[in-house]
Amino acid sequence: MSRRVVITGLGVVAPNGVGLDAFTHAIKNGISGIRKDPDLERLQFSCQISGKPEISEELSLNYFTELELRNFNSTGILYGVIAGMDAWKDADLPILNSEEPDWDSGTIFGTGTSGIDKFRESIYKIDELQTRRLGSTAVAQTMNSGVSAYLGGKLGLGNQVSTNSSACTTGAESILMAYERIKSGQANRMLAGSTSDSGPYIWGGFDALRVCTFKHNESPEQGSRPMSTSASGFVPGSGAGAFVLEDLETALARGVRIYAEVLGGNVNSGGQRGLGTMTAPNPIAVQKCIKDAIAHAGIHADDIDTINGHLTATTKDSLEIENWSEALGRRGIDFPYINSLKSMVGHCLSAAGSVESVAAVLQLHQGFIFPNINCEDLNPEIESIIDVLRIPRKLIEKELNIIAKASFGFGDVNGCLILKKYTV
């Protein structure tokens, strides 16, 4: 018998809200988390604004001991552990105190890099012959699997505990990998998600590539402009999103709230062939990813009510809309509603797919479509494909049944999730 997989817990650390309540309020009201960044200004970046979650030391101490926080400066692990443990708690799951781990529960928690500030610190201390002053957690902070290792230890997970990494597609991929593990019967429950480091040493390369906006250093909240004529590049961001995925029978037996059902999805690559490059998507692969996700989920293109797009506020936004239209065979007023969370949080890199997927699940569960901000001057190429009414600029209260969530990443890699409102 095929197992159904549902989402029973959510956690989020975003530039415009840490925790589900703050984040939900922000996305419903179009509240931006993008601010002037004094570090980027001091270092003379072209883009001097960013989306960076605000985490106090007091909040950190709810998840880490004082000893653990000594010499700790991995923002990605910090964000991931907070989001992951919040999702676990939200799913009404206990933290085991027994000697034996929970064999039925695991985590696949992705990242792009880990502990980049700790790497920088290591370089300086090693060069100054102070290697022993790095501290005992230097390895755990800088290994890519550090975030899943911390979560596995804090929650006592005994099933698969690993980290995936696929650039901007990381979050969507982690959810699909967790879904497949439960679907195949190898786990009853998986904590999925992704996180990203923050700060100039992770964002500097993108600034050097000239893919970040430099036109809104004095008006940060207007800086991220997906689907806009005046879009001039993405705003760097960071954070983490987390999900407890669970076998439906296990969830029903526990009597817990079910946010949504994961129907399926697809990941693929354009192979950097045709129009695909390290930084540009291959349209054929993007369209195939969407079509294959729909087929895998067992639905029709017409069933999709809303798309939560990748839409980064670059010149590729109109191409993404065209790819969606071609893949779905839908144009004009027949096109689904579409929105981009990046208008409020920037591009959270390896955390983008998971933070945005939290927003997608909340829309399904609560029945709303969050507004796109900063796209009053809609790109005419986009307007020629879909009706302007399908790009909401104000909150829409509406019951939704199916959402498609996509992420398209560096390296010409793609991921598309199909999520459904849970019904018996």
Tab-separated table of C-alpha atoms in Angstrom:
chain	number	residue	atom	x	y	z
A	1	MET	CA	0.000	0.000	0.000
A	2	SER	CA	1.341	3.437	-0.945
A	3	ARG	CA	2.011	5.663	2.052
A	4	ARG	CA	0.687	9.217	2.142
A	5	VAL	CA	3.091	11.829	3.477
A	6	VAL	CA	1.904	14.896	5.383
A	7	ILE	CA	3.454	17.935	7.054
A	8	THR	CA	2.805	18.147	10.792
A	9	GLY	CA	5.347	20.743	11.947
A	10	LEU	CA	6.793	24.026	10.683
A	11	GLY	CA	9.660	26.232	11.815
A	12	VAL	CA	11.099	29.377	10.252
A	13	VAL	CA	13.880	31.891	10.763
A	14	ALA	CA	13.403	34.629	8.177
A	15	PRO	CA	14.576	38.223	7.718
A	16	ASN	CA	11.022	39.466	8.259
A	17	GLY	CA	10.077	37.160	11.108
A	18	VAL	CA	11.565	34.572	13.441
A	19	GLY	CA	8.923	32.028	14.435
A	20	LEU	CA	5.646	31.140	12.724
A	21	ASP	CA	3.504	33.897	14.243
A	22	ALA	CA	5.858	36.749	13.345
A	23	PHE	CA	6.523	35.324	9.887
A	24	THR	CA	2.833	34.762	9.097
A	25	HIS	CA	1.979	38.315	10.154
A	26	ALA	CA	4.789	39.685	7.983
A	27	ILE	CA	3.941	37.819	4.783
A	28	LYS	CA	0.217	38.563	5.079
A	29	ASN	CA	0.903	42.273	5.485
A	30	GLY	CA	3.701	42.626	2.959
A	31	ILE	CA	6.307	43.499	5.599
A	32	SER	CA	9.876	43.569	4.337
A	33	GLY	CA	12.840	42.291	6.348
A	34	ILE	CA	15.432	43.967	4.128
A	35	ARG	CA	17.599	46.570	5.867
A	36	LYS	CA	20.675	48.689	5.333
A	37	ASP	CA	23.679	46.524	6.229
A	38	PRO	CA	26.503	48.436	7.951
A	39	ASP	CA	29.012	45.626	7.299
A	40	LEU	CA	28.361	45.708	3.564
A	41	GLU	CA	28.594	49.502	3.572
A	42	ARG	CA	31.895	49.446	5.478
A	43	LEU	CA	33.324	46.872	3.076
A	44	GLN	CA	32.239	48.983	0.094
A	45	PHE	CA	29.942	46.402	-1.476
A	46	SER	CA	27.944	47.580	-4.462
A	47	CYS	CA	24.840	46.180	-2.741
A	48	GLN	CA	24.698	47.510	0.816
A	49	ILE	CA	21.341	46.063	1.855
A	50	SER	CA	20.467	42.541	3.007
A	51	GLY	CA	17.828	40.308	4.522
A	52	LYS	CA	19.243	39.021	7.805
A	53	PRO	CA	17.214	37.393	10.615
A	54	GLU	CA	17.449	39.087	13.993
A	55	ILE	CA	18.486	36.540	16.636
A	56	SER	CA	19.171	37.738	20.181
A	57	GLU	CA	21.538	35.975	22.548
A	58	GLU	CA	18.564	35.413	24.835
A	59	LEU	CA	16.734	33.549	22.060
A	60	SER	CA	19.837	31.508	21.186
A	61	LEU	CA	20.048	30.292	24.784
A	62	ASN	CA	16.664	28.579	24.339
A	63	TYR	CA	18.333	26.199	21.868
A	64	PHE	CA	22.006	26.090	22.887
A	65	THR	CA	23.786	26.038	26.242
A	66	GLU	CA	26.219	28.791	27.191
A	67	LEU	CA	29.020	26.280	26.741
A	68	GLU	CA	27.844	25.413	23.222
A	69	LEU	CA	27.711	29.102	22.294
A	70	ARG	CA	31.292	29.718	23.420
A	71	ASN	CA	33.382	30.400	20.277
A	72	PHE	CA	30.267	29.690	18.210
A	73	ASN	CA	29.738	31.882	15.132
A	74	SER	CA	28.077	29.678	12.514
A	75	THR	CA	24.921	31.606	11.631
A	76	GLY	CA	23.706	28.852	9.318
A	77	ILE	CA	23.747	26.225	12.062
A	78	LEU	CA	22.151	28.698	14.481
A	79	TYR	CA	19.265	29.427	12.101
A	80	GLY	CA	18.845	25.762	11.158
A	81	VAL	CA	18.757	24.481	14.733
A	82	ILE	CA	16.212	27.118	15.767
A	83	ALA	CA	13.933	26.408	12.787
A	84	GLY	CA	14.358	22.636	13.095
A	85	MET	CA	13.660	22.443	16.809
A	86	ASP	CA	10.705	24.803	16.431
A	87	ALA	CA	9.232	22.519	13.754
A	88	TRP	CA	9.736	19.496	16.033
A	89	LYS	CA	7.965	21.258	18.884
A	90	ASP	CA	5.233	22.502	16.535
A	91	ALA	CA	4.577	18.876	15.560
A	92	ASP	CA	4.058	18.089	19.259
A	93	LEU	CA	7.016	15.720	19.319
A	94	PRO	CA	9.082	15.065	22.457
A	95	ILE	CA	12.849	15.324	22.774
A	96	LEU	CA	14.018	11.902	23.911
A	97	ASN	CA	15.944	11.616	27.162
A	98	SER	CA	16.563	7.873	26.772
A	99	GLU	CA	19.868	6.242	25.903
A	100	GLU	CA	18.385	4.770	22.729
A	101	PRO	CA	17.725	7.096	19.767
A	102	ASP	CA	14.455	7.354	17.865
A	103	TRP	CA	15.055	4.810	15.080
A	104	ASP	CA	11.934	5.875	13.166
A	105	SER	CA	12.876	9.573	12.888
A	106	GLY	CA	15.672	11.277	10.976
A	107	THR	CA	16.622	14.500	9.236
A	108	ILE	CA	17.757	15.691	5.835
A	109	PHE	CA	18.704	19.302	6.423
A	110	GLY	CA	20.495	21.153	3.655
A	111	THR	CA	22.936	24.016	3.400
A	112	GLY	CA	25.208	25.705	0.892
A	113	THR	CA	28.117	26.424	3.191
A	114	SER	CA	28.643	26.065	6.914
A	115	GLY	CA	30.566	28.235	9.323
A	116	ILE	CA	32.138	30.586	6.820
A	117	ASP	CA	32.999	33.029	9.619
A	118	LYS	CA	34.605	30.167	11.543
A	119	PHE	CA	36.678	29.328	8.455
A	120	ARG	CA	37.881	32.933	8.319
A	121	GLU	CA	38.722	32.843	12.024
A	122	SER	CA	40.589	29.568	11.481
A	123	ILE	CA	42.735	31.012	8.717
A	124	TYR	CA	43.846	33.931	10.870
A	125	LYS	CA	44.480	31.891	14.008
A	126	ILE	CA	46.382	29.182	12.158
A	127	ASP	CA	48.553	31.753	10.382
A	128	GLU	CA	49.257	33.373	13.750
A	129	LEU	CA	50.237	30.000	15.271
A	130	GLN	CA	47.139	29.928	17.512
A	131	THR	CA	45.568	26.701	16.233
A	132	ARG	CA	44.670	25.462	19.729
A	133	ARG	CA	42.574	28.593	20.315
A	134	LEU	CA	40.061	27.577	17.645
A	135	GLY	CA	37.955	25.698	20.201
A	136	SER	CA	36.506	22.223	20.300
A	137	THR	CA	33.529	22.960	18.011
A	138	ALA	CA	35.475	24.281	15.002
A	139	VAL	CA	35.019	21.042	13.060
A	140	ALA	CA	31.311	20.701	13.859
A	141	GLN	CA	30.716	24.312	12.823
A	142	THR	CA	32.554	24.085	9.520
A	143	MET	CA	31.577	20.667	8.205
A	144	ASN	CA	28.676	20.943	5.763
A	145	SER	CA	26.726	18.322	7.702
A	146	GLY	CA	27.104	20.322	10.912
A	147	VAL	CA	23.482	21.480	10.907
A	148	SER	CA	22.041	17.950	10.581
A	149	ALA	CA	24.563	16.652	13.139
A	150	TYR	CA	23.506	19.273	15.695
A	151	LEU	CA	19.810	18.559	15.067
A	152	GLY	CA	20.340	14.796	15.205
A	153	GLY	CA	22.048	15.109	18.561
A	154	LYS	CA	19.610	17.548	20.106
A	155	LEU	CA	16.569	15.518	19.046
A	156	GLY	CA	18.018	12.018	19.424
A	157	LEU	CA	17.349	11.018	15.810
A	158	GLY	CA	18.280	7.428	14.915
A	159	ASN	CA	17.231	7.234	11.266
A	160	GLN	CA	19.049	8.925	8.374
A	161	VAL	CA	20.841	12.094	9.521
A	162	SER	CA	22.407	13.915	6.593
A	163	THR	CA	22.819	17.193	4.731
A	164	ASN	CA	22.087	17.870	1.061
A	165	SER	CA	23.449	20.766	-0.976
A	166	SER	CA	22.122	21.934	-4.354
A	167	ALA	CA	22.457	25.736	-4.326
A	168	CYS	CA	19.072	27.518	-4.404
A	169	THR	CA	17.262	24.191	-4.950
A	170	THR	CA	18.524	22.756	-1.638
A	171	GLY	CA	15.352	23.336	0.392
A	172	ALA	CA	12.935	21.881	-2.155
A	173	GLU	CA	15.263	18.934	-2.682
A	174	SER	CA	15.499	18.186	1.055
A	175	ILE	CA	11.699	17.999	1.325
A	176	LEU	CA	11.493	15.635	-1.643
A	177	MET	CA	14.297	13.429	-0.282
A	178	ALA	CA	12.537	13.203	3.091
A	179	TYR	CA	9.234	12.493	1.343
A	180	GLU	CA	10.782	9.630	-0.623
A	181	ARG	CA	12.322	8.092	2.509
A	182	ILE	CA	8.954	8.006	4.253
A	183	LYS	CA	7.119	6.906	1.104
A	184	SER	CA	9.490	3.949	0.733
A	185	GLY	CA	8.854	2.848	4.313
A	186	GLN	CA	12.400	3.500	5.542
A	187	ALA	CA	11.257	6.112	8.089
A	188	ASN	CA	8.029	7.176	9.757
A	189	ARG	CA	9.092	10.749	10.257
A	190	MET	CA	11.728	13.107	8.821
A	191	LEU	CA	12.780	16.633	9.708
A	192	ALA	CA	13.465	18.373	6.383
A	193	GLY	CA	14.661	21.873	5.589
A	194	SER	CA	17.624	24.025	4.762
A	195	THR	CA	19.650	26.933	6.072
A	196	SER	CA	22.146	29.514	4.897
A	197	ASP	CA	24.987	31.439	6.491
A	198	SER	CA	24.719	35.227	6.483
A	199	GLY	CA	27.237	38.029	6.149
A	200	PRO	CA	29.773	39.502	3.724
A	201	TYR	CA	31.898	36.365	3.348
A	202	ILE	CA	28.983	34.395	1.906
A	203	TRP	CA	27.503	37.307	-0.069
A	204	GLY	CA	30.723	38.778	-1.453
A	205	GLY	CA	30.948	36.436	-4.432
A	206	PHE	CA	27.472	37.405	-5.612
A	207	ASP	CA	28.329	41.091	-5.283
A	208	ALA	CA	31.414	40.441	-7.411
A	209	LEU	CA	29.220	38.760	-10.040
A	210	ARG	CA	27.111	41.936	-10.228
A	211	VAL	CA	23.889	39.991	-9.744
A	212	CYS	CA	22.840	41.994	-6.648
A	213	THR	CA	21.038	45.311	-6.843
A	214	PHE	CA	23.001	48.486	-6.118
A	215	LYS	CA	20.188	50.980	-6.786
A	216	HIS	CA	18.396	50.855	-3.429
A	217	ASN	CA	21.095	51.304	-0.806
A	218	GLU	CA	19.125	54.220	0.661
A	219	SER	CA	15.692	52.597	0.221
A	220	PRO	CA	16.267	48.989	1.309
A	221	GLU	CA	12.639	47.908	1.611
A	222	GLN	CA	12.110	48.750	-2.064
A	223	GLY	CA	15.265	46.876	-3.134
A	224	SER	CA	13.880	43.416	-3.924
A	225	ARG	CA	11.604	43.773	-6.957
A	226	PRO	CA	10.598	40.415	-8.502
A	227	MET	CA	8.600	40.688	-11.752
A	228	SER	CA	9.171	44.457	-11.836
A	229	THR	CA	10.350	46.528	-14.805
A	230	SER	CA	12.795	48.271	-12.454
A	231	ALA	CA	14.199	45.039	-10.983
A	232	SER	CA	17.981	45.433	-10.898
A	233	GLY	CA	19.244	42.283	-9.215
A	234	PHE	CA	18.553	40.274	-6.090
A	235	VAL	CA	19.064	41.279	-2.471
A	236	PRO	CA	21.218	38.800	-0.513
A	237	GLY	CA	19.427	37.145	2.374
A	238	SER	CA	19.653	34.247	4.795
A	239	GLY	CA	17.611	32.189	7.229
A	240	ALA	CA	16.166	28.695	7.566
A	241	GLY	CA	12.929	26.815	7.066
A	242	ALA	CA	11.997	23.427	8.543
A	243	PHE	CA	9.259	20.804	8.174
A	244	VAL	CA	8.271	17.666	9.991
A	245	LEU	CA	7.154	15.198	7.324
A	246	GLU	CA	5.284	12.201	8.598
A	247	ASP	CA	3.535	9.069	7.417
A	248	LEU	CA	-0.196	9.864	7.467
A	249	GLU	CA	-1.123	6.864	9.624
A	250	THR	CA	1.495	7.840	12.217
A	251	ALA	CA	0.213	11.422	12.245
A	252	LEU	CA	-3.406	10.333	12.625
A	253	ALA	CA	-2.470	7.963	15.445
A	254	ARG	CA	-0.838	10.865	17.285
A	255	GLY	CA	-3.882	13.082	16.673
A	256	VAL	CA	-1.813	16.071	15.582
A	257	ARG	CA	-2.586	18.990	13.300
A	258	ILE	CA	-1.843	18.367	9.631
A	259	TYR	CA	-0.756	21.437	7.650
A	260	ALA	CA	-0.676	19.919	4.170
A	261	GLU	CA	0.011	16.803	2.144
A	262	VAL	CA	3.080	16.371	-0.044
A	263	LEU	CA	1.821	14.867	-3.293
A	264	GLY	CA	5.252	14.591	-4.893
A	265	GLY	CA	7.572	16.545	-7.125
A	266	ASN	CA	10.702	16.381	-9.221
A	267	VAL	CA	14.336	17.449	-9.305
A	268	ASN	CA	16.449	17.552	-12.448
A	269	SER	CA	19.264	19.400	-14.213
A	270	GLY	CA	19.638	21.100	-17.553
A	271	GLY	CA	23.164	19.756	-17.720
A	272	GLN	CA	24.406	23.258	-18.629
A	273	ARG	CA	23.486	22.436	-22.220
A	274	GLY	CA	21.573	24.570	-24.679
A	275	LEU	CA	20.782	27.862	-22.933
A	276	GLY	CA	21.732	26.428	-19.542
A	277	THR	CA	24.955	27.571	-17.836
A	278	MET	CA	26.350	27.650	-14.308
A	279	THR	CA	24.222	30.752	-13.639
A	280	ALA	CA	21.382	30.500	-16.183
A	281	PRO	CA	18.598	27.884	-16.339
A	282	ASN	CA	18.023	25.636	-19.319
A	283	PRO	CA	14.348	26.365	-20.170
A	284	ILE	CA	13.791	22.853	-21.537
A	285	ALA	CA	14.894	21.353	-18.204
A	286	VAL	CA	12.813	23.809	-16.152
A	287	GLN	CA	9.678	22.981	-18.114
A	288	LYS	CA	10.392	19.253	-17.890
A	289	CYS	CA	10.895	19.536	-14.117
A	290	ILE	CA	7.480	21.171	-13.709
A	291	LYS	CA	5.729	18.685	-16.017
A	292	ASP	CA	7.370	15.685	-14.336
A	293	ALA	CA	6.468	17.029	-10.879
A	294	ILE	CA	2.818	17.278	-11.931
A	295	ALA	CA	2.873	13.753	-13.356
A	296	HIS	CA	4.585	12.354	-10.251
A	297	ALA	CA	1.974	14.002	-8.017
A	298	GLY	CA	-0.843	12.482	-10.071
A	299	ILE	CA	-2.577	15.784	-10.823
A	300	HIS	CA	-3.303	17.900	-13.904
A	301	ALA	CA	-1.813	21.302	-14.704
A	302	ASP	CA	-5.286	22.855	-14.382
A	303	ASP	CA	-5.479	21.683	-10.743
A	304	ILE	CA	-2.812	24.162	-9.578
A	305	ASP	CA	-4.349	27.162	-7.791
A	306	THR	CA	-1.178	29.051	-6.923
A	307	ILE	CA	2.509	29.068	-7.786
A	308	ASN	CA	5.118	30.132	-5.267
A	309	GLY	CA	7.847	30.988	-7.745
A	310	HIS	CA	11.624	31.243	-7.551
A	311	LEU	CA	11.533	34.761	-9.116
A	312	THR	CA	14.714	36.476	-7.959
A	313	ALA	CA	14.255	40.055	-9.270
A	314	THR	CA	16.705	39.562	-12.124
A	315	THR	CA	16.359	39.548	-15.901
A	316	LYS	CA	15.405	35.853	-15.675
A	317	ASP	CA	11.993	36.531	-14.068
A	318	SER	CA	10.176	36.843	-17.407
A	319	LEU	CA	11.838	33.621	-18.596
A	320	GLU	CA	10.591	31.808	-15.494
A	321	ILE	CA	7.039	33.016	-16.134
A	322	GLU	CA	7.284	31.867	-19.757
A	323	ASN	CA	8.547	28.470	-18.595
A	324	TRP	CA	5.627	28.081	-16.194
A	325	SER	CA	3.171	29.078	-18.924
A	326	GLU	CA	4.645	26.613	-21.419
A	327	ALA	CA	4.823	23.775	-18.876
A	328	LEU	CA	1.247	24.278	-17.644
A	329	GLY	CA	-0.291	25.272	-20.966
A	330	ARG	CA	-1.941	28.222	-19.207
A	331	ARG	CA	-1.836	31.941	-20.073
A	332	GLY	CA	-3.681	35.177	-19.378
A	333	ILE	CA	-6.415	34.999	-16.760
A	334	ASP	CA	-6.225	31.182	-16.901
A	335	PHE	CA	-2.736	31.304	-15.359
A	336	PRO	CA	-2.600	30.433	-11.611
A	337	TYR	CA	-1.967	33.118	-9.021
A	338	ILE	CA	1.775	33.577	-8.556
A	339	ASN	CA	3.872	35.263	-5.879
A	340	SER	CA	7.494	35.630	-4.826
A	341	LEU	CA	8.529	35.789	-1.184
A	342	LYS	CA	11.856	37.308	-2.251
A	343	SER	CA	10.114	40.684	-2.505
A	344	MET	CA	10.040	40.684	1.324
A	345	VAL	CA	13.100	38.658	2.376
A	346	GLY	CA	15.559	38.813	-0.523
A	347	HIS	CA	17.257	35.712	-1.872
A	348	CYS	CA	18.057	33.411	1.046
A	349	LEU	CA	20.333	31.263	-1.165
A	350	SER	CA	20.438	27.659	0.088
A	351	ALA	CA	17.627	28.501	2.545
A	352	ALA	CA	15.412	30.073	-0.130
A	353	GLY	CA	13.464	26.934	-1.033
A	354	SER	CA	12.676	26.012	2.563
A	355	VAL	CA	11.787	29.497	3.847
A	356	GLU	CA	9.567	30.024	0.809
A	357	SER	CA	8.012	26.567	1.196
A	358	VAL	CA	6.973	27.465	4.751
A	359	ALA	CA	5.109	30.421	3.232
A	360	ALA	CA	3.541	28.107	0.645
A	361	VAL	CA	2.311	25.653	3.296
A	362	LEU	CA	0.899	28.473	5.444
A	363	GLN	CA	-1.076	29.743	2.463
A	364	LEU	CA	-2.599	26.295	1.940
A	365	HIS	CA	-3.371	25.737	5.599
A	366	GLN	CA	-4.821	29.162	6.386
A	367	GLY	CA	-6.378	29.967	3.009
A	368	PHE	CA	-4.644	33.081	1.725
A	369	ILE	CA	-2.307	34.332	-0.999
A	370	PHE	CA	0.357	36.715	0.258
A	371	PRO	CA	0.983	39.898	-1.746
A	372	ASN	CA	3.889	40.669	-4.023
A	373	ILE	CA	5.443	43.948	-2.982
A	374	ASN	CA	7.566	46.289	-5.140
A	375	CYS	CA	6.078	45.248	-8.482
A	376	GLU	CA	3.797	48.215	-9.194
A	377	ASP	CA	5.681	48.599	-12.487
A	378	LEU	CA	5.088	45.068	-13.734
A	379	ASN	CA	7.525	43.853	-16.369
A	380	PRO	CA	5.695	44.179	-19.736
A	381	GLU	CA	7.127	40.846	-20.927
A	382	ILE	CA	5.429	39.177	-17.970
A	383	GLU	CA	2.202	41.126	-18.503
A	384	SER	CA	2.098	39.838	-22.084
A	385	ILE	CA	1.988	36.261	-20.754
A	386	ILE	CA	-0.283	36.386	-17.709
A	387	ASP	CA	-3.088	38.636	-16.540
A	388	VAL	CA	-2.066	41.280	-14.029
A	389	LEU	CA	-4.785	40.055	-11.659
A	390	ARG	CA	-2.836	36.808	-11.240
A	391	ILE	CA	0.007	38.731	-9.586
A	392	PRO	CA	-1.641	39.910	-6.352
A	393	ARG	CA	-0.325	43.085	-4.729
A	394	LYS	CA	-2.693	42.863	-1.791
A	395	LEU	CA	-3.550	39.961	0.485
A	396	ILE	CA	-6.182	37.630	-0.961
A	397	GLU	CA	-8.223	35.516	1.438
A	398	LYS	CA	-8.998	32.390	-0.558
A	399	GLU	CA	-9.315	28.664	0.030
A	400	LEU	CA	-6.590	26.854	-1.895
A	401	ASN	CA	-6.267	23.207	-2.799
A	402	ILE	CA	-2.931	22.777	-4.610
A	403	ILE	CA	0.240	24.881	-4.678
A	404	ALA	CA	3.299	24.339	-6.850
A	405	LYS	CA	6.576	25.496	-5.278
A	406	ALA	CA	9.674	25.705	-7.433
A	407	SER	CA	13.347	26.519	-6.936
A	408	PHE	CA	15.906	26.894	-9.708
A	409	GLY	CA	19.563	27.017	-8.675
A	410	PHE	CA	23.150	27.743	-9.623
A	411	GLY	CA	24.592	24.866	-11.605
A	412	ASP	CA	21.413	24.588	-13.729
A	413	VAL	CA	19.552	22.478	-11.162
A	414	ASN	CA	15.802	22.531	-10.626
A	415	GLY	CA	13.252	21.403	-8.062
A	416	CYS	CA	9.452	21.523	-8.005
A	417	LEU	CA	7.146	20.468	-5.159
A	418	ILE	CA	3.417	19.817	-5.358
A	419	LEU	CA	1.634	20.490	-2.059
A	420	LYS	CA	-2.050	19.897	-1.318
A	421	LYS	CA	-4.473	20.932	1.364
A	422	TYR	CA	-5.013	17.845	3.517
A	423	THR	CA	-8.342	16.054	3.148
A	424	VAL	CA	-9.305	12.629	4.490
